[in-house]
Amino acid sequence: MTMMKEAPTVTAVSDAIVCRDVHKWYGDFEALKGVDLTVKTGEAIVIIGPSGSGKSTFIRCMNRLEEHQEGRIIIDGIELTHDLRNITEIRREVGMVFQQFNLFPHLTVLENITLAPINVRKWTRDRAEELAMKWLTRVGIPEQADKYPGQLSGGQQQRVAIARCLTMQPKILLFDEPTSALDPEMIKEVLDVMRDLAHEGYTIVAVTHEMGFAREVADRIIFMDGGQIVEVNTPEEFYNNPKHERTKLFLSQILNH
Amino acid sequence: MATISSNKPVQKRWTLSKRFNWNYFLLDNVTGSRALLIWVSFLALLTIGVTIGQLIAAPVRTSIILAVWAILVLGVVVGELFTAHNVVTRWLKENMLNNVSNTLVTLLLAVLIGLVGSGLWNWGIANATFSPELTHPDVRTRDGASWGVLWGARKLLLTGLLGPEHTWRVLLTTGMVLLLWASSFISSRPSLKETLAPLARVTNILWIISPFAAYIFLAGLEYDPEGPFIRMGALLGGTAVLIALMGIFWLFRVIKLTPVSIAMWVLIWPIAYIIWRLIAQTGIFTPINVDDWGGLLLTVIFAIFVNILSLPIGILLALGRRAEVTGIPSWIIWPIAVVSFAYFFLNSTPELWETSRNNIERVFSLWPFLILIVAYYFHKSFQGNFVKAFSILFIEIIRGVPLITLLFMAIVMAPFFLPEGSTGIKSFWAVIVGYTIFSSAYMAELVRGGLQAIPNGQYEASDALGLNTLQKYRFIVLPQALRILIPPLAGSVIATFKSSSLVALVGMIDLVGITRGIIANENWLGLRTELYVFMFLLYFFVSSIVSAYSRRLEERAGLGVR
């Protein structure tokens, strides 16, 4: 993208996300205590950590659902500042999938998906619907296009949410615990879709508790605790040979329960 | 309940049900708790008292009611004891006679309804007269209604003091609205929706034109035969305003500019203006003073005007109250506050100080300091969010004032705000403004409730998809909020319709105002009951239509949602 107006950003073009010393306070509580992270284009990152560790807050800062108070976040070469144009530009390129799906209950599946392409990307309805149907087919539920979200199962709703996010043709995908609200037998259908996306070369940042998924898909695993990144490692090293004591404790708790 | 009888005929008919247990029956109905015992005893005494009183006053009617009730109770008891319910006794048992208290209440209500109903029947129908000739005080029957007044005063009730030569224009407007309504109704039937799609489109366009048409019909158009047919100032001015609007909408990306849409924006005013002048030239619709409207016509116009105006204003106020605009620096309040403080301190305080008679009044004369205190709190609590501050102040001040005060202010004080030498504002418009301000403050709080019912995730999802604020509210938030708001909005529409009768107190001759006039007329002197019953039925009828319509809307809007 060529929206960069100021030169002093240090990002190379191959860096999709650059976070430098990001701080975030809720009142007196410091949720993020100086987080540094660089994600290369095409990389899949999985963030894990105990609840309250700031991992959701961190990825919600990446598209300005939460505002960071200190430090810099540069997405795809554009810095997140108070400038509304930058925020709009970034949100266009960053898709997000939520734990609670957040589909629009008053619109059909197809309308849910085509709303943003038509109104934000200014596509024609035909073009938006064509791409929407393509993605619905990819996630395996083209026959549900004319139903309302309330008529679908949780797994189907989350797949619609993924299709809605992908029809905007984002470069970066953020997943905020996408399987946590699903029944066990529906988790697999969503993870399968996410796995395909990772293999296709999307830049992915996912917060998840699915260890199998993390091990298989992630290029790097990030372990967060207390608002800080404790450990960054490849999946192999992370599971077999964790460096940090806190990581070992966390892994022993979730793997041996 | 211990007295449940099964649907399946387990026992043979006419053998005493083994399921029925007197102990359980007594426990459930009478002796279960002390409160129940007291309540049933009280109800029994009341019912017996009322029934005996009515037996003495009207033996025949009350005996019939009592007999019918006794037969029904007997039927249910037999059905219960022998497990031999039929359709009637089952319905009675489930709805009217399910236990001892309900059985007593049924009798009590039947006796009371008989009392009121027979009174109404005697007064309203049996002893009533229906001829307009029999309404004069000298020829009335003493103990019956004189319904003739409704027919005799029909013109006054419907249109007030509007000249009879204009009645056809009111009928024309009514006919137009009824026709459009019928057309909308028919073309929205699910079975006809496909075939009548063109009709629906035409109807929608006509609905948009209809307010202008109604205004022309009811208020008429001025035309000066001496003057020019087209005034260039009006023609070019209107066009310029529309082009400016187009520019603003385009800047905020509400509309797209295409050759067709530009041509439409540019040409719509000249075309409308020429049509306007052409209609005016014919002289069919001569001007009517809006203050001549009266009766039901005025009531309906008020309700429609105020409801239609206050919904968008209310939505804007509600959004304003939630706004997070921080563009304007908050210190800007200080120069304004200090200047006005200085002005009042120098001009008002010395005079008040001189004339004050005691220390308390002397303290009051220092009131300009209040301005500084208010400014300080304003600065602290809103921090430059002037949109929010204005909305909150507007809503809270208006909600703290009774409607009647606002109406008096609108009528009495509006002339003070007008420039000197102007002919003054019409009472009708003053009241419309005052009433709309009142109604939109309440509307704003309703809408705010609806907005708060939308889960945060909906806002987040819209943000994450890159929708801007306008799109977020237009496509996601408002459609869902307004759907939740259908029942309270219908309530507000009904409330506005009914409280519009208050305008009678500020001298407007609406339905209530004209009714007071009719009662004072020497031909119909004192026929208040008839007229108030009529008004009761009319208000009730219109309100029920609105309720029924809102229920239908709710059903349709709820399709396919969760």
JSON list of C-alpha atoms in Angstrom, two decimals, chain B residues 33-228:
[
{"chain": "B", "resi": 33, "resn": "SER", "atom": "CA", "xyz": [-52.02, -21.15, 53.57]},
{"chain": "B", "resi": 34, "resn": "ARG", "atom": "CA", "xyz": [-53.38, -18.50, 55.87]},
{"chain": "B", "resi": 35, "resn": "ALA", "atom": "CA", "xyz": [-53.20, -15.87, 53.13]},
{"chain": "B", "resi": 36, "resn": "LEU", "atom": "CA", "xyz": [-55.18, -18.11, 50.80]},
{"chain": "B", "resi": 37, "resn": "LEU", "atom": "CA", "xyz": [-57.81, -18.74, 53.44]},
{"chain": "B", "resi": 38, "resn": "ILE", "atom": "CA", "xyz": [-58.20, -15.01, 54.12]},
{"chain": "B", "resi": 39, "resn": "TRP", "atom": "CA", "xyz": [-58.36, -14.20, 50.42]},
{"chain": "B", "resi": 40, "resn": "VAL", "atom": "CA", "xyz": [-60.97, -16.86, 49.62]},
{"chain": "B", "resi": 41, "resn": "SER", "atom": "CA", "xyz": [-63.11, -15.88, 52.60]},
{"chain": "B", "resi": 42, "resn": "PHE", "atom": "CA", "xyz": [-62.92, -12.21, 51.62]},
{"chain": "B", "resi": 43, "resn": "LEU", "atom": "CA", "xyz": [-63.80, -13.01, 48.03]},
{"chain": "B", "resi": 44, "resn": "ALA", "atom": "CA", "xyz": [-66.69, -15.25, 49.07]},
{"chain": "B", "resi": 45, "resn": "LEU", "atom": "CA", "xyz": [-68.13, -12.60, 51.37]},
{"chain": "B", "resi": 46, "resn": "LEU", "atom": "CA", "xyz": [-67.75, -9.91, 48.71]},
{"chain": "B", "resi": 47, "resn": "THR", "atom": "CA", "xyz": [-69.37, -12.04, 46.03]},
{"chain": "B", "resi": 48, "resn": "ILE", "atom": "CA", "xyz": [-72.25, -13.07, 48.26]},
{"chain": "B", "resi": 49, "resn": "GLY", "atom": "CA", "xyz": [-72.78, -9.47, 49.36]},
{"chain": "B", "resi": 50, "resn": "VAL", "atom": "CA", "xyz": [-72.79, -8.05, 45.85]},
{"chain": "B", "resi": 51, "resn": "THR", "atom": "CA", "xyz": [-75.00, -10.86, 44.52]},
{"chain": "B", "resi": 52, "resn": "ILE", "atom": "CA", "xyz": [-77.58, -10.47, 47.27]},
{"chain": "B", "resi": 53, "resn": "GLY", "atom": "CA", "xyz": [-77.59, -6.70, 46.79]},
{"chain": "B", "resi": 54, "resn": "GLN", "atom": "CA", "xyz": [-78.23, -7.18, 43.08]},
{"chain": "B", "resi": 55, "resn": "LEU", "atom": "CA", "xyz": [-80.85, -9.88, 43.73]},
{"chain": "B", "resi": 56, "resn": "ILE", "atom": "CA", "xyz": [-82.83, -7.29, 45.67]},
{"chain": "B", "resi": 57, "resn": "ALA", "atom": "CA", "xyz": [-82.26, -4.50, 43.15]},
{"chain": "B", "resi": 58, "resn": "ALA", "atom": "CA", "xyz": [-82.80, -6.49, 39.94]},
{"chain": "B", "resi": 59, "resn": "PRO", "atom": "CA", "xyz": [-84.11, -9.96, 40.85]},
{"chain": "B", "resi": 60, "resn": "VAL", "atom": "CA", "xyz": [-84.74, -11.29, 37.33]},
{"chain": "B", "resi": 61, "resn": "ARG", "atom": "CA", "xyz": [-81.44, -10.41, 35.73]},
{"chain": "B", "resi": 62, "resn": "THR", "atom": "CA", "xyz": [-79.36, -11.49, 38.70]},
{"chain": "B", "resi": 63, "resn": "SER", "atom": "CA", "xyz": [-81.26, -14.79, 39.10]},
{"chain": "B", "resi": 64, "resn": "ILE", "atom": "CA", "xyz": [-80.54, -15.61, 35.47]},
{"chain": "B", "resi": 65, "resn": "ILE", "atom": "CA", "xyz": [-76.83, -14.85, 35.88]},
{"chain": "B", "resi": 66, "resn": "LEU", "atom": "CA", "xyz": [-76.72, -16.86, 39.08]},
{"chain": "B", "resi": 67, "resn": "ALA", "atom": "CA", "xyz": [-78.55, -19.80, 37.50]},
{"chain": "B", "resi": 68, "resn": "VAL", "atom": "CA", "xyz": [-76.32, -19.90, 34.44]},
{"chain": "B", "resi": 69, "resn": "TRP", "atom": "CA", "xyz": [-73.25, -19.73, 36.66]},
{"chain": "B", "resi": 70, "resn": "ALA", "atom": "CA", "xyz": [-74.56, -22.50, 38.93]},
{"chain": "B", "resi": 71, "resn": "ILE", "atom": "CA", "xyz": [-75.30, -24.76, 35.95]},
{"chain": "B", "resi": 72, "resn": "LEU", "atom": "CA", "xyz": [-71.83, -24.22, 34.53]},
{"chain": "B", "resi": 73, "resn": "VAL", "atom": "CA", "xyz": [-70.18, -24.88, 37.90]},
{"chain": "B", "resi": 74, "resn": "LEU", "atom": "CA", "xyz": [-72.28, -28.01, 38.28]},
{"chain": "B", "resi": 75, "resn": "GLY", "atom": "CA", "xyz": [-71.22, -29.18, 34.84]},
{"chain": "B", "resi": 76, "resn": "VAL", "atom": "CA", "xyz": [-67.55, -28.69, 35.63]},
{"chain": "B", "resi": 77, "resn": "VAL", "atom": "CA", "xyz": [-67.88, -30.36, 39.03]},
{"chain": "B", "resi": 78, "resn": "VAL", "atom": "CA", "xyz": [-69.62, -33.38, 37.51]},
{"chain": "B", "resi": 79, "resn": "GLY", "atom": "CA", "xyz": [-67.04, -33.57, 34.76]},
{"chain": "B", "resi": 80, "resn": "GLU", "atom": "CA", "xyz": [-64.29, -33.37, 37.33]},
{"chain": "B", "resi": 81, "resn": "LEU", "atom": "CA", "xyz": [-65.68, -35.95, 39.72]},
{"chain": "B", "resi": 82, "resn": "PHE", "atom": "CA", "xyz": [-66.57, -38.50, 37.07]},
{"chain": "B", "resi": 83, "resn": "THR", "atom": "CA", "xyz": [-63.74, -37.80, 34.60]},
{"chain": "B", "resi": 84, "resn": "ALA", "atom": "CA", "xyz": [-66.38, -36.96, 32.03]},
{"chain": "B", "resi": 85, "resn": "HIS", "atom": "CA", "xyz": [-65.30, -33.59, 30.64]},
{"chain": "B", "resi": 86, "resn": "ASN", "atom": "CA", "xyz": [-66.62, -32.47, 27.29]},
{"chain": "B", "resi": 87, "resn": "VAL", "atom": "CA", "xyz": [-65.27, -29.62, 25.18]},
{"chain": "B", "resi": 88, "resn": "VAL", "atom": "CA", "xyz": [-67.32, -26.96, 26.97]},
{"chain": "B", "resi": 89, "resn": "THR", "atom": "CA", "xyz": [-66.61, -28.02, 30.53]},
{"chain": "B", "resi": 90, "resn": "ARG", "atom": "CA", "xyz": [-62.94, -28.53, 29.77]},
{"chain": "B", "resi": 91, "resn": "TRP", "atom": "CA", "xyz": [-62.70, -24.99, 28.36]},
{"chain": "B", "resi": 92, "resn": "LEU", "atom": "CA", "xyz": [-64.60, -23.60, 31.34]},
{"chain": "B", "resi": 93, "resn": "LYS", "atom": "CA", "xyz": [-62.43, -25.51, 33.75]},
{"chain": "B", "resi": 94, "resn": "GLU", "atom": "CA", "xyz": [-59.23, -24.29, 32.12]},
{"chain": "B", "resi": 95, "resn": "ASN", "atom": "CA", "xyz": [-60.26, -20.66, 31.68]},
{"chain": "B", "resi": 96, "resn": "MET", "atom": "CA", "xyz": [-63.06, -19.54, 34.00]},
{"chain": "B", "resi": 97, "resn": "LEU", "atom": "CA", "xyz": [-63.65, -22.02, 36.76]},
{"chain": "B", "resi": 98, "resn": "ASN", "atom": "CA", "xyz": [-60.23, -23.53, 37.47]},
{"chain": "B", "resi": 99, "resn": "ASN", "atom": "CA", "xyz": [-60.42, -23.17, 41.25]},
{"chain": "B", "resi": 100, "resn": "VAL", "atom": "CA", "xyz": [-62.58, -21.77, 44.00]},
{"chain": "B", "resi": 101, "resn": "SER", "atom": "CA", "xyz": [-61.29, -18.19, 43.78]},
{"chain": "B", "resi": 102, "resn": "ASN", "atom": "CA", "xyz": [-61.64, -18.01, 40.01]},
{"chain": "B", "resi": 103, "resn": "THR", "atom": "CA", "xyz": [-65.13, -19.46, 40.22]},
{"chain": "B", "resi": 104, "resn": "LEU", "atom": "CA", "xyz": [-66.07, -16.72, 42.69]},
{"chain": "B", "resi": 105, "resn": "VAL", "atom": "CA", "xyz": [-64.41, -14.02, 40.57]},
{"chain": "B", "resi": 106, "resn": "THR", "atom": "CA", "xyz": [-66.34, -15.28, 37.54]},
{"chain": "B", "resi": 107, "resn": "LEU", "atom": "CA", "xyz": [-69.63, -14.84, 39.35]},
{"chain": "B", "resi": 108, "resn": "LEU", "atom": "CA", "xyz": [-68.63, -11.46, 40.77]},
{"chain": "B", "resi": 109, "resn": "LEU", "atom": "CA", "xyz": [-67.61, -10.15, 37.35]},
{"chain": "B", "resi": 110, "resn": "ALA", "atom": "CA", "xyz": [-70.73, -11.58, 35.68]},
{"chain": "B", "resi": 111, "resn": "VAL", "atom": "CA", "xyz": [-72.93, -9.76, 38.20]},
{"chain": "B", "resi": 112, "resn": "LEU", "atom": "CA", "xyz": [-71.01, -6.50, 37.84]},
{"chain": "B", "resi": 113, "resn": "ILE", "atom": "CA", "xyz": [-70.97, -6.70, 34.03]},
{"chain": "B", "resi": 114, "resn": "GLY", "atom": "CA", "xyz": [-74.69, -7.38, 34.13]},
{"chain": "B", "resi": 115, "resn": "LEU", "atom": "CA", "xyz": [-75.14, -4.30, 36.30]},
{"chain": "B", "resi": 116, "resn": "VAL", "atom": "CA", "xyz": [-73.04, -1.97, 34.15]},
{"chain": "B", "resi": 117, "resn": "GLY", "atom": "CA", "xyz": [-74.15, -3.52, 30.87]},
{"chain": "B", "resi": 118, "resn": "SER", "atom": "CA", "xyz": [-77.85, -3.24, 31.62]},
{"chain": "B", "resi": 119, "resn": "GLY", "atom": "CA", "xyz": [-77.39, 0.34, 32.77]},
{"chain": "B", "resi": 120, "resn": "LEU", "atom": "CA", "xyz": [-75.57, 1.17, 29.55]},
{"chain": "B", "resi": 121, "resn": "TRP", "atom": "CA", "xyz": [-78.17, -0.67, 27.52]},
{"chain": "B", "resi": 122, "resn": "ASN", "atom": "CA", "xyz": [-81.04, 1.22, 29.13]},
{"chain": "B", "resi": 123, "resn": "TRP", "atom": "CA", "xyz": [-79.33, 4.58, 28.81]},
{"chain": "B", "resi": 124, "resn": "GLY", "atom": "CA", "xyz": [-77.64, 4.13, 25.45]},
{"chain": "B", "resi": 125, "resn": "ILE", "atom": "CA", "xyz": [-80.16, 2.10, 23.46]},
{"chain": "B", "resi": 126, "resn": "ALA", "atom": "CA", "xyz": [-83.46, 1.23, 25.16]},
{"chain": "B", "resi": 127, "resn": "ASN", "atom": "CA", "xyz": [-84.36, 4.77, 26.33]},
{"chain": "B", "resi": 128, "resn": "ALA", "atom": "CA", "xyz": [-82.22, 6.66, 23.82]},
{"chain": "B", "resi": 129, "resn": "THR", "atom": "CA", "xyz": [-83.30, 8.90, 20.95]},
{"chain": "B", "resi": 130, "resn": "PHE", "atom": "CA", "xyz": [-81.39, 9.07, 17.71]},
{"chain": "B", "resi": 131, "resn": "SER", "atom": "CA", "xyz": [-82.93, 11.99, 15.88]},
{"chain": "B", "resi": 132, "resn": "PRO", "atom": "CA", "xyz": [-81.06, 15.33, 15.71]},
{"chain": "B", "resi": 133, "resn": "GLU", "atom": "CA", "xyz": [-84.43, 17.03, 16.21]},
{"chain": "B", "resi": 134, "resn": "LEU", "atom": "CA", "xyz": [-84.77, 15.56, 19.71]},
{"chain": "B", "resi": 135, "resn": "THR", "atom": "CA", "xyz": [-81.59, 17.05, 21.17]},
{"chain": "B", "resi": 136, "resn": "HIS", "atom": "CA", "xyz": [-82.91, 20.41, 22.33]},
{"chain": "B", "resi": 137, "resn": "PRO", "atom": "CA", "xyz": [-83.16, 20.59, 26.15]},
{"chain": "B", "resi": 138, "resn": "ASP", "atom": "CA", "xyz": [-86.97, 20.99, 25.95]},
{"chain": "B", "resi": 139, "resn": "VAL", "atom": "CA", "xyz": [-87.67, 17.83, 23.96]},
{"chain": "B", "resi": 140, "resn": "ARG", "atom": "CA", "xyz": [-85.12, 15.42, 25.38]},
{"chain": "B", "resi": 141, "resn": "THR", "atom": "CA", "xyz": [-86.08, 12.22, 27.13]},
{"chain": "B", "resi": 142, "resn": "ARG", "atom": "CA", "xyz": [-84.86, 12.38, 30.70]},
{"chain": "B", "resi": 143, "resn": "ASP", "atom": "CA", "xyz": [-83.34, 8.95, 31.20]},
{"chain": "B", "resi": 144, "resn": "GLY", "atom": "CA", "xyz": [-81.80, 8.14, 27.87]},
{"chain": "B", "resi": 145, "resn": "ALA", "atom": "CA", "xyz": [-79.05, 9.32, 25.56]},
{"chain": "B", "resi": 146, "resn": "SER", "atom": "CA", "xyz": [-79.70, 11.82, 22.78]},
{"chain": "B", "resi": 147, "resn": "TRP", "atom": "CA", "xyz": [-77.41, 10.43, 20.13]},
{"chain": "B", "resi": 148, "resn": "GLY", "atom": "CA", "xyz": [-78.77, 12.87, 17.58]},
{"chain": "B", "resi": 149, "resn": "VAL", "atom": "CA", "xyz": [-76.18, 15.37, 18.74]},
{"chain": "B", "resi": 150, "resn": "LEU", "atom": "CA", "xyz": [-73.45, 13.33, 17.03]},
{"chain": "B", "resi": 151, "resn": "TRP", "atom": "CA", "xyz": [-75.18, 13.62, 13.68]},
{"chain": "B", "resi": 152, "resn": "GLY", "atom": "CA", "xyz": [-76.28, 17.18, 14.28]},
{"chain": "B", "resi": 153, "resn": "ALA", "atom": "CA", "xyz": [-72.79, 18.34, 15.22]},
{"chain": "B", "resi": 154, "resn": "ARG", "atom": "CA", "xyz": [-70.93, 16.07, 12.80]},
{"chain": "B", "resi": 155, "resn": "LYS", "atom": "CA", "xyz": [-69.35, 18.90, 10.86]},
{"chain": "B", "resi": 156, "resn": "LEU", "atom": "CA", "xyz": [-68.06, 20.55, 14.02]},
{"chain": "B", "resi": 157, "resn": "LEU", "atom": "CA", "xyz": [-66.74, 17.29, 15.43]},
{"chain": "B", "resi": 158, "resn": "LEU", "atom": "CA", "xyz": [-64.91, 16.37, 12.24]},
{"chain": "B", "resi": 159, "resn": "THR", "atom": "CA", "xyz": [-63.52, 19.69, 11.01]},
{"chain": "B", "resi": 160, "resn": "GLY", "atom": "CA", "xyz": [-64.23, 22.27, 13.70]},
{"chain": "B", "resi": 161, "resn": "LEU", "atom": "CA", "xyz": [-64.84, 25.80, 12.51]},
{"chain": "B", "resi": 162, "resn": "LEU", "atom": "CA", "xyz": [-63.51, 25.19, 9.00]},
{"chain": "B", "resi": 163, "resn": "GLY", "atom": "CA", "xyz": [-65.88, 26.76, 6.49]},
{"chain": "B", "resi": 164, "resn": "PRO", "atom": "CA", "xyz": [-68.36, 24.30, 4.96]},
{"chain": "B", "resi": 165, "resn": "GLU", "atom": "CA", "xyz": [-67.20, 25.31, 1.47]},
{"chain": "B", "resi": 166, "resn": "HIS", "atom": "CA", "xyz": [-63.89, 23.56, 2.22]},
{"chain": "B", "resi": 167, "resn": "THR", "atom": "CA", "xyz": [-65.36, 20.24, 3.39]},
{"chain": "B", "resi": 168, "resn": "TRP", "atom": "CA", "xyz": [-64.79, 18.58, 0.01]},
{"chain": "B", "resi": 169, "resn": "ARG", "atom": "CA", "xyz": [-61.07, 19.24, 0.35]},
{"chain": "B", "resi": 170, "resn": "VAL", "atom": "CA", "xyz": [-60.95, 17.40, 3.65]},
{"chain": "B", "resi": 171, "resn": "LEU", "atom": "CA", "xyz": [-62.87, 14.51, 2.08]},
{"chain": "B", "resi": 172, "resn": "LEU", "atom": "CA", "xyz": [-60.46, 14.53, -0.87]},
{"chain": "B", "resi": 173, "resn": "THR", "atom": "CA", "xyz": [-57.47, 14.23, 1.47]},
{"chain": "B", "resi": 174, "resn": "THR", "atom": "CA", "xyz": [-59.13, 11.45, 3.48]},
{"chain": "B", "resi": 175, "resn": "GLY", "atom": "CA", "xyz": [-60.00, 9.63, 0.27]},
{"chain": "B", "resi": 176, "resn": "MET", "atom": "CA", "xyz": [-56.45, 9.94, -0.99]},
{"chain": "B", "resi": 177, "resn": "VAL", "atom": "CA", "xyz": [-54.95, 8.52, 2.19]},
{"chain": "B", "resi": 178, "resn": "LEU", "atom": "CA", "xyz": [-57.49, 5.68, 2.38]},
{"chain": "B", "resi": 179, "resn": "LEU", "atom": "CA", "xyz": [-56.87, 4.80, -1.26]},
{"chain": "B", "resi": 180, "resn": "LEU", "atom": "CA", "xyz": [-53.09, 4.73, -0.81]},
{"chain": "B", "resi": 181, "resn": "TRP", "atom": "CA", "xyz": [-53.48, 2.70, 2.35]},
{"chain": "B", "resi": 182, "resn": "ALA", "atom": "CA", "xyz": [-55.71, 0.15, 0.64]},
{"chain": "B", "resi": 183, "resn": "SER", "atom": "CA", "xyz": [-53.29, -0.02, -2.26]},
{"chain": "B", "resi": 184, "resn": "SER", "atom": "CA", "xyz": [-50.33, -0.65, 0.05]},
{"chain": "B", "resi": 185, "resn": "PHE", "atom": "CA", "xyz": [-52.32, -3.20, 1.99]},
{"chain": "B", "resi": 186, "resn": "ILE", "atom": "CA", "xyz": [-53.36, -5.15, -1.10]},
{"chain": "B", "resi": 187, "resn": "SER", "atom": "CA", "xyz": [-49.98, -5.08, -2.80]},
{"chain": "B", "resi": 188, "resn": "SER", "atom": "CA", "xyz": [-48.18, -6.29, 0.31]},
{"chain": "B", "resi": 189, "resn": "ARG", "atom": "CA", "xyz": [-50.30, -9.45, 0.61]},
{"chain": "B", "resi": 190, "resn": "PRO", "atom": "CA", "xyz": [-47.91, -12.39, 0.31]},
{"chain": "B", "resi": 191, "resn": "SER", "atom": "CA", "xyz": [-50.09, -14.04, -2.36]},
{"chain": "B", "resi": 192, "resn": "LEU", "atom": "CA", "xyz": [-50.24, -10.93, -4.54]},
{"chain": "B", "resi": 193, "resn": "LYS", "atom": "CA", "xyz": [-46.76, -9.54, -3.91]},
{"chain": "B", "resi": 194, "resn": "GLU", "atom": "CA", "xyz": [-45.29, -10.86, -7.17]},
{"chain": "B", "resi": 195, "resn": "THR", "atom": "CA", "xyz": [-48.07, -9.85, -9.53]},
{"chain": "B", "resi": 196, "resn": "LEU", "atom": "CA", "xyz": [-48.66, -6.41, -8.01]},
{"chain": "B", "resi": 197, "resn": "ALA", "atom": "CA", "xyz": [-45.02, -5.30, -7.73]},
{"chain": "B", "resi": 198, "resn": "PRO", "atom": "CA", "xyz": [-45.52, -2.36, -10.15]},
{"chain": "B", "resi": 199, "resn": "LEU", "atom": "CA", "xyz": [-48.55, -1.19, -8.14]},
{"chain": "B", "resi": 200, "resn": "ALA", "atom": "CA", "xyz": [-46.44, -1.31, -4.96]},
{"chain": "B", "resi": 201, "resn": "ARG", "atom": "CA", "xyz": [-43.77, 0.84, -6.61]},
{"chain": "B", "resi": 202, "resn": "VAL", "atom": "CA", "xyz": [-46.30, 3.42, -7.83]},
{"chain": "B", "resi": 203, "resn": "THR", "atom": "CA", "xyz": [-47.93, 3.45, -4.38]},
{"chain": "B", "resi": 204, "resn": "ASN", "atom": "CA", "xyz": [-44.61, 4.11, -2.69]},
{"chain": "B", "resi": 205, "resn": "ILE", "atom": "CA", "xyz": [-43.92, 7.08, -4.96]},
{"chain": "B", "resi": 206, "resn": "LEU", "atom": "CA", "xyz": [-47.43, 8.41, -4.33]},
{"chain": "B", "resi": 207, "resn": "TRP", "atom": "CA", "xyz": [-46.89, 8.05, -0.56]},
{"chain": "B", "resi": 208, "resn": "ILE", "atom": "CA", "xyz": [-43.85, 10.30, -0.86]},
{"chain": "B", "resi": 209, "resn": "ILE", "atom": "CA", "xyz": [-45.86, 12.90, -2.79]},
{"chain": "B", "resi": 210, "resn": "SER", "atom": "CA", "xyz": [-48.93, 12.58, -0.55]},
{"chain": "B", "resi": 211, "resn": "PRO", "atom": "CA", "xyz": [-47.81, 14.95, 2.26]},
{"chain": "B", "resi": 212, "resn": "PHE", "atom": "CA", "xyz": [-47.31, 17.73, -0.29]},
{"chain": "B", "resi": 213, "resn": "ALA", "atom": "CA", "xyz": [-50.65, 16.93, -1.91]},
{"chain": "B", "resi": 214, "resn": "ALA", "atom": "CA", "xyz": [-52.34, 16.89, 1.49]},
{"chain": "B", "resi": 215, "resn": "TYR", "atom": "CA", "xyz": [-50.83, 20.27, 2.30]},
{"chain": "B", "resi": 216, "resn": "ILE", "atom": "CA", "xyz": [-52.08, 21.73, -0.98]},
{"chain": "B", "resi": 217, "resn": "PHE", "atom": "CA", "xyz": [-55.56, 20.27, -0.41]},
{"chain": "B", "resi": 218, "resn": "LEU", "atom": "CA", "xyz": [-55.85, 21.41, 3.22]},
{"chain": "B", "resi": 219, "resn": "ALA", "atom": "CA", "xyz": [-53.86, 24.65, 3.34]},
{"chain": "B", "resi": 220, "resn": "GLY", "atom": "CA", "xyz": [-54.17, 25.78, -0.26]},
{"chain": "B", "resi": 221, "resn": "LEU", "atom": "CA", "xyz": [-51.79, 27.89, -2.32]},
{"chain": "B", "resi": 222, "resn": "GLU", "atom": "CA", "xyz": [-51.41, 31.64, -2.59]},
{"chain": "B", "resi": 223, "resn": "TYR", "atom": "CA", "xyz": [-51.58, 33.13, -6.05]},
{"chain": "B", "resi": 224, "resn": "ASP", "atom": "CA", "xyz": [-51.47, 36.78, -6.96]},
{"chain": "B", "resi": 225, "resn": "PRO", "atom": "CA", "xyz": [-52.84, 37.22, -10.50]},
{"chain": "B", "resi": 226, "resn": "GLU", "atom": "CA", "xyz": [-51.10, 40.59, -10.78]},
{"chain": "B", "resi": 227, "resn": "GLY", "atom": "CA", "xyz": [-47.62, 39.19, -10.08]},
{"chain": "B", "resi": 228, "resn": "PRO", "atom": "CA", "xyz": [-45.39, 37.20, -12.41]}
]
